[in-house]
Amino acid sequence: LAGQVAIIGAGASGLCTLKCCLDEGLVPTCFERSGDIGGLWRFEV
């Protein structure tokens, strides 16, 4: 389990955290409630 990280939410902060974990050689798993990533960045046109 060493090096495994759980990230809750795939919004702006979650995506940045995911990238930083990958850069450090960690194994992140991201959990997102909705079917889309982006959090509050997403909007309907």
PDB file of C-alpha atoms in Angstrom:
ATOM      1  CA  LEU A   1       0.000   0.000   0.000  1.00  0.00           C
ATOM      2  CA  ALA A   2       3.002   2.304   0.185  1.00  0.00           C
ATOM      3  CA  GLY A   3       2.796   5.038  -2.417  1.00  0.00           C
ATOM      4  CA  GLN A   4      -0.957   4.715  -2.950  1.00  0.00           C
ATOM      5  CA  VAL A   5      -3.039   7.874  -2.611  1.00  0.00           C
ATOM      6  CA  ALA A   6      -6.821   8.400  -2.647  1.00  0.00           C
ATOM      7  CA  ILE A   7      -8.049  11.681  -4.132  1.00  0.00           C
ATOM      8  CA  ILE A   8     -11.646  12.674  -3.475  1.00  0.00           C
ATOM      9  CA  GLY A   9     -13.083  14.736  -6.322  1.00  0.00           C
ATOM     10  CA  ALA A  10     -11.890  15.439  -9.862  1.00  0.00           C
ATOM     11  CA  GLY A  11     -12.315  19.197  -9.775  1.00  0.00           C
ATOM     12  CA  ALA A  12      -9.507  21.734 -10.132  1.00  0.00           C
ATOM     13  CA  SER A  13      -7.770  20.777  -6.885  1.00  0.00           C
ATOM     14  CA  GLY A  14      -8.226  17.058  -7.402  1.00  0.00           C
ATOM     15  CA  LEU A  15      -6.750  17.163 -10.913  1.00  0.00           C
ATOM     16  CA  CYS A  16      -3.752  19.219  -9.738  1.00  0.00           C
ATOM     17  CA  THR A  17      -3.205  16.796  -6.866  1.00  0.00           C
ATOM     18  CA  LEU A  18      -3.427  13.866  -9.274  1.00  0.00           C
ATOM     19  CA  LYS A  19      -0.715  15.393 -11.494  1.00  0.00           C
ATOM     20  CA  CYS A  20       1.571  16.123  -8.528  1.00  0.00           C
ATOM     21  CA  CYS A  21       1.187  12.556  -7.246  1.00  0.00           C
ATOM     22  CA  LEU A  22       2.093  11.147 -10.668  1.00  0.00           C
ATOM     23  CA  ASP A  23       5.122  13.470 -10.863  1.00  0.00           C
ATOM     24  CA  GLU A  24       6.310  12.090  -7.497  1.00  0.00           C
ATOM     25  CA  GLY A  25       5.918   8.474  -8.610  1.00  0.00           C
ATOM     26  CA  LEU A  26       2.879   7.793  -6.423  1.00  0.00           C
ATOM     27  CA  VAL A  27      -0.134   5.710  -7.475  1.00  0.00           C
ATOM     28  CA  PRO A  28      -3.219   7.941  -7.154  1.00  0.00           C
ATOM     29  CA  THR A  29      -6.822   6.775  -7.368  1.00  0.00           C
ATOM     30  CA  CYS A  30      -9.371   9.521  -7.955  1.00  0.00           C
ATOM     31  CA  PHE A  31     -12.981   9.152  -6.798  1.00  0.00           C
ATOM     32  CA  GLU A  32     -15.534  11.428  -8.477  1.00  0.00           C
ATOM     33  CA  ARG A  33     -19.251  11.469  -7.681  1.00  0.00           C
ATOM     34  CA  SER A  34     -20.369  12.556 -11.146  1.00  0.00           C
ATOM     35  CA  GLY A  35     -19.501  10.992 -14.469  1.00  0.00           C
ATOM     36  CA  ASP A  36     -17.439  14.008 -15.565  1.00  0.00           C
ATOM     37  CA  ILE A  37     -14.199  15.611 -14.470  1.00  0.00           C
ATOM     38  CA  GLY A  38     -13.678  19.336 -13.976  1.00  0.00           C
ATOM     39  CA  GLY A  39     -15.916  20.103 -11.009  1.00  0.00           C
ATOM     40  CA  LEU A  40     -17.049  23.741 -11.059  1.00  0.00           C
ATOM     41  CA  TRP A  41     -15.058  24.333 -14.263  1.00  0.00           C
ATOM     42  CA  ARG A  42     -17.730  22.383 -16.175  1.00  0.00           C
ATOM     43  CA  PHE A  43     -20.710  24.278 -17.515  1.00  0.00           C
ATOM     44  CA  GLU A  44     -23.477  23.668 -20.012  1.00  0.00           C
ATOM     45  CA  VAL A  45     -23.547  25.702 -23.223  1.00  0.00           C
TER      46      VAL A  45
END
